[in-house]
CSV table of C-alpha atoms in Angstrom, one decimal:
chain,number,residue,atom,x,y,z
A,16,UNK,CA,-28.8,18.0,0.6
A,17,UNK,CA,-31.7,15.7,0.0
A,18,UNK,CA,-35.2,17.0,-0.7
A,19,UNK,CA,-37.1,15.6,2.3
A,20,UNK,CA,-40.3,14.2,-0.2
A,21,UNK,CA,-42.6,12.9,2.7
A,22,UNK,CA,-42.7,13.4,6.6
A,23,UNK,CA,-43.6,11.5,9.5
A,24,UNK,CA,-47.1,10.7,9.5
A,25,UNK,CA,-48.1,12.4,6.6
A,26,UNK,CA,-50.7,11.3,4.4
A,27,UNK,CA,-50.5,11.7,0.7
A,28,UNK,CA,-53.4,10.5,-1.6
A,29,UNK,CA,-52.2,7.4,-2.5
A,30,UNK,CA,-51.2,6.6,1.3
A,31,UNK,CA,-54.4,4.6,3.1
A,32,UNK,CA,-52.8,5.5,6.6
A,33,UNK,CA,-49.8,8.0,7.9
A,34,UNK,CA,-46.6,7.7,6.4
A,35,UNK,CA,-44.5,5.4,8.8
A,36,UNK,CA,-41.0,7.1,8.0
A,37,UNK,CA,-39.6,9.9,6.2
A,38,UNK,CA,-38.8,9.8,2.3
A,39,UNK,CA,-35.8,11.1,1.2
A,40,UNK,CA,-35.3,12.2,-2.9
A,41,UNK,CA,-32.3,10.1,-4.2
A,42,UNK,CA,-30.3,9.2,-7.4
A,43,UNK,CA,-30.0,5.3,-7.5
A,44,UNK,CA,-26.9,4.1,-6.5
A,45,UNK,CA,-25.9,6.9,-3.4
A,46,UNK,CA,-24.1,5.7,-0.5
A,47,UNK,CA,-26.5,4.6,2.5
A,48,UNK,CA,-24.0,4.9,6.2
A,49,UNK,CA,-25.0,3.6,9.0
A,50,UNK,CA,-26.5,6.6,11.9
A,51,UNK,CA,-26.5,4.5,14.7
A,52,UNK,CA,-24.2,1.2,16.5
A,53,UNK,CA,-26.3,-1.8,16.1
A,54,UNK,CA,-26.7,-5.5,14.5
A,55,UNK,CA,-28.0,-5.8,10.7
A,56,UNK,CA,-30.2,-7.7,9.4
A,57,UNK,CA,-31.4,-7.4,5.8
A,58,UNK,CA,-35.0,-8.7,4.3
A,59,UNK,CA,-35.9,-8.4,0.4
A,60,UNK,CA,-40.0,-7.8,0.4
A,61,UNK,CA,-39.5,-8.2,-3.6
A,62,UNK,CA,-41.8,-5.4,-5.1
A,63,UNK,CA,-44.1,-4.9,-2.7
A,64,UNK,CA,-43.7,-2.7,0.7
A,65,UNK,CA,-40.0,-1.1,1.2
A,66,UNK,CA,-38.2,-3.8,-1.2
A,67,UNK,CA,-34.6,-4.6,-0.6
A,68,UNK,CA,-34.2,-3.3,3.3
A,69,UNK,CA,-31.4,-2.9,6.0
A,70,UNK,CA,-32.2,-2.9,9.7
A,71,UNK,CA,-30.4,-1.9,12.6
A,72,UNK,CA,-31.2,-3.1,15.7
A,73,UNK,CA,-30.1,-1.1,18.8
A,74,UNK,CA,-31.0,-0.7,22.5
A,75,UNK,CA,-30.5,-4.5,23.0
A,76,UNK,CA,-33.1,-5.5,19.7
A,77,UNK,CA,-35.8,-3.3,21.2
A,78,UNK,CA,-35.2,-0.5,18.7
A,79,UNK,CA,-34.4,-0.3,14.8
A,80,UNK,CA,-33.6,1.7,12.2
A,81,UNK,CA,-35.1,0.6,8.8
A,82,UNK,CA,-33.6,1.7,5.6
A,83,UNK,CA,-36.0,0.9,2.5
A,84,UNK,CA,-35.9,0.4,-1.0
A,85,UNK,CA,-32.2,-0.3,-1.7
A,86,UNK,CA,-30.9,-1.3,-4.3
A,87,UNK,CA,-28.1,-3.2,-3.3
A,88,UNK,CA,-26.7,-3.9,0.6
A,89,UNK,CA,-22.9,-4.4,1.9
A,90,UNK,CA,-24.1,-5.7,5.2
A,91,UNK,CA,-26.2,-9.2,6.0
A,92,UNK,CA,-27.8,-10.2,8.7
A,93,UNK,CA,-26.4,-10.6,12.0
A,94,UNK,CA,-23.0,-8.0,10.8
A,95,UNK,CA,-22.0,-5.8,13.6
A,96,UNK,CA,-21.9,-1.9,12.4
A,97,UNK,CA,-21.0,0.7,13.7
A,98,UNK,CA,-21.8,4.1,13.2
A,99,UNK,CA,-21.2,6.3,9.7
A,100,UNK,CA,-20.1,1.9,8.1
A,101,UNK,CA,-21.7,2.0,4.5
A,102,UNK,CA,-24.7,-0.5,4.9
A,103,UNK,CA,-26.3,0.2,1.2
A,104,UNK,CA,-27.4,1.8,-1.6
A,105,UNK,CA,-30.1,3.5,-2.6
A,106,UNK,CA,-32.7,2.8,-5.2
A,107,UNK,CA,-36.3,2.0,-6.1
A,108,UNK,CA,-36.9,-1.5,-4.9
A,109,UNK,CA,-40.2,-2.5,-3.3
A,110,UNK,CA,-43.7,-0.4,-4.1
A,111,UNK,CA,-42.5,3.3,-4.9
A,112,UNK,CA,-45.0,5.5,-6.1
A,113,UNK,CA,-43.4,8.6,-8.3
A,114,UNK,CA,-44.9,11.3,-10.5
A,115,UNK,CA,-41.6,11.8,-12.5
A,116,UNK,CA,-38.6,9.6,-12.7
A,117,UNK,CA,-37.9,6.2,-11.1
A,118,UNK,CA,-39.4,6.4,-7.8
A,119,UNK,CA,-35.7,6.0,-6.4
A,120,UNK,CA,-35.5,7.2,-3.0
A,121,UNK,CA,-34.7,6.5,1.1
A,122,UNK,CA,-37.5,5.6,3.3
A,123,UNK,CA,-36.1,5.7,6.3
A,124,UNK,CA,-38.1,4.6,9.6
A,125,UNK,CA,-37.8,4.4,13.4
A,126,UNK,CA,-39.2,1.7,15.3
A,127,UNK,CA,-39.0,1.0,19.0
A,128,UNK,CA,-41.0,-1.5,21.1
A,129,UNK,CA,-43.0,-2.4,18.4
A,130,UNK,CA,-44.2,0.7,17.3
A,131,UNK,CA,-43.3,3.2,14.5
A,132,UNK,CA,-41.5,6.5,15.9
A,133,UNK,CA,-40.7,9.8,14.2
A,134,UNK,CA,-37.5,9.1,12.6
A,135,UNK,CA,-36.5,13.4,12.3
A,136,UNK,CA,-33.7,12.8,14.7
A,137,UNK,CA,-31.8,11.3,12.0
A,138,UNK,CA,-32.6,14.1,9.4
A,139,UNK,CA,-29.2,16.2,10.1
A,140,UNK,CA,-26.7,12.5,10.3
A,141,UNK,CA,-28.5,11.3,6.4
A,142,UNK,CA,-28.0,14.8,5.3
A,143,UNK,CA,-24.5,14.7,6.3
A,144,UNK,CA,-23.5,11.1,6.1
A,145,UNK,CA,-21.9,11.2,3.3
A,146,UNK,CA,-19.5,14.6,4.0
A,147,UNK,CA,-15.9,13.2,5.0
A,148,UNK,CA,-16.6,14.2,8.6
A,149,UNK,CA,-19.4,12.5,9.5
A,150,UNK,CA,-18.2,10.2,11.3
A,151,UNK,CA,-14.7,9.4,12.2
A,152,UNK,CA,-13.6,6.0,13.2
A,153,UNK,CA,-10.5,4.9,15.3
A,154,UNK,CA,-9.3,1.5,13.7
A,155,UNK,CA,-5.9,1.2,14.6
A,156,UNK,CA,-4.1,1.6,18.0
A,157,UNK,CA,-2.1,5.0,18.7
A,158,UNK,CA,1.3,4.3,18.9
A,159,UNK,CA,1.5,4.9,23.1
A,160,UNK,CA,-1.9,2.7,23.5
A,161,UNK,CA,0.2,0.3,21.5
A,162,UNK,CA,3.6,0.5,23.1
A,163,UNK,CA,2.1,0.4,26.0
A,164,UNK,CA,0.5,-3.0,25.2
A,165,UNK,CA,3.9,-4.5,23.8
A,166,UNK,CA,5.6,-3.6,27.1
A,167,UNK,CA,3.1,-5.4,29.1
A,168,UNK,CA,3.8,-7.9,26.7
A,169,UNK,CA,7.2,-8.4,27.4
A,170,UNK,CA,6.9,-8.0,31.1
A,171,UNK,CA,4.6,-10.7,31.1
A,172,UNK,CA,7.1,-12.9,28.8
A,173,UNK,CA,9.7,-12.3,31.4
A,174,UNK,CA,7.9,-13.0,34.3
A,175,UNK,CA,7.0,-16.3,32.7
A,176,UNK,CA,10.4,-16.8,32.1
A,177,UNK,CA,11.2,-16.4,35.8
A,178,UNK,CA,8.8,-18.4,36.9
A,179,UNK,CA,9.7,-21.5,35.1
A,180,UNK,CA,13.6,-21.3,36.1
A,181,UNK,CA,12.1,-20.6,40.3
A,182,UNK,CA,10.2,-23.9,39.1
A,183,UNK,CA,13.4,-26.0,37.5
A,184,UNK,CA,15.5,-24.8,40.7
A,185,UNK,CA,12.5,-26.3,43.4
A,186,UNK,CA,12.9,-29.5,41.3
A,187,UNK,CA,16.9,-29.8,42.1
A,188,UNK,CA,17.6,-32.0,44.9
A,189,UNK,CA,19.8,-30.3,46.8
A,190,UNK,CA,20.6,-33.3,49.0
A,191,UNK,CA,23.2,-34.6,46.6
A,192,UNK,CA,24.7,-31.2,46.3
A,193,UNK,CA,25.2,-31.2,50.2
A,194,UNK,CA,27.0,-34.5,50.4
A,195,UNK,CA,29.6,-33.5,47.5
A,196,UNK,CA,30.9,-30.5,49.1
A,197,UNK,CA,31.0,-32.4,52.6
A,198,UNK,CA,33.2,-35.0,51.1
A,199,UNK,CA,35.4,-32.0,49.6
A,200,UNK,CA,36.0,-30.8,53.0
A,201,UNK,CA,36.4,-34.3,54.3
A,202,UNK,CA,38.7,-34.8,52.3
A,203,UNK,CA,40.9,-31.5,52.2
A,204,UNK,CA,41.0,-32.0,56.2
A,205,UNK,CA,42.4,-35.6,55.8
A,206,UNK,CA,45.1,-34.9,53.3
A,207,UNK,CA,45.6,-31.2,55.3
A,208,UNK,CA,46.6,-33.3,58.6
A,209,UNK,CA,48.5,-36.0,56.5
A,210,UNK,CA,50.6,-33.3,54.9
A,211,UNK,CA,50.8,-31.8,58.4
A,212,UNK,CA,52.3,-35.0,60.2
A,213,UNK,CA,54.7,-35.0,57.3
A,214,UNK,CA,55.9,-31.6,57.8
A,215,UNK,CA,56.4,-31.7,61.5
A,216,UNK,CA,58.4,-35.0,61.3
A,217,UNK,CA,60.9,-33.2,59.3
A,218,UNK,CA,61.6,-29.8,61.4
């Protein structure tokens, strides 16, 4: 678990106004997932504000999750992520202010329609994001959603197939094929009587 170090709106001495996010105690270097289905984009503020940070826009762009002080991202700006994707690390970029040790830590903030909102609905996912069952994604096909895709796929090649010989047979002109076999008969009835005449001549 990680000590929660600074809550919504709360003001320490060396904050001029409410804290904007919640402050999570971390080792440099832990894995930073992804807690909600969005579109990244990343800003370095150098060492001032929240440093190296990840955003997540959701809700269409009108709401975003802000990871600060990173020290290091796996996502850029305009990645698509998903849920429980590593999008960092952590670390001590930006302005961190620490009585002991580096300062390194998560800031994490909620923002929607311009304004900053209590991130705590997030608490329990960056507790757990990092336990194997977080979040569990689905990145192949099962085997029956994928049978069931090379079936159509084959139906579809056959009826493709049968459409292109109903094509080639409305292209044959059957007219020539009509005269041919009524000059077979034709002739099969002339050389029928001929033999005929012949026959009855001779009883």
């Amino acid at each position: 678990m990680y000590k929660i170090t600074s809550l919504f709106g709360q003001q320490e001495g060396f904050r001029i106004k409410g804290h904007s996010g919640i402050d999570f105690a971390m080792k440099d270097g832990e894995e930073l997932k992804a807690v909600e289905n969005g579109v990244a984009e990343v800003l370095n503020f150098g060492s001032s504000n929240c440093g190296l940070t990840v955003k997540i826009k959701f809700n269409g762009g009108d709401s975003q999750v802000i990871y600060g002080h990173l020290s290091d991202t796996t996502v850029h700006t305009g990645d698509i992520v998903h849920k429980g994707d590593l999008i960092g690390y952590s670390g001590h970029s930006g302005h961190v202010v620490s009585s002991s040790g580096n300062g390194a830590h998560l800031h994490l903030g909620l923002k929607e329609n311009g304004e900053f909102q209590d991130p705590s609905r997030y608490i329990e996912d960056i507790q757990n994001m990092n336990n194997q069952n977080f979040v569990q994604h689905v990145t192949e096909k099962t085997p029956e959603i994928q049978d069931k895709i090379d079936i159509s796929s084959e139906s579809s090649s056959i009826f493709e197939q049968v459409g292109e010989l109903f094509n080639t047979i409305q292209l044959i002109d059957y007219s020539s094929f009509i005269q041919v076999i009524q000059q077979g008969f034709q002739f099969l009835f002339i050389h029928t009587s001929f033999l005929y005449d012949i026959i009855a001549c001779i009883i």
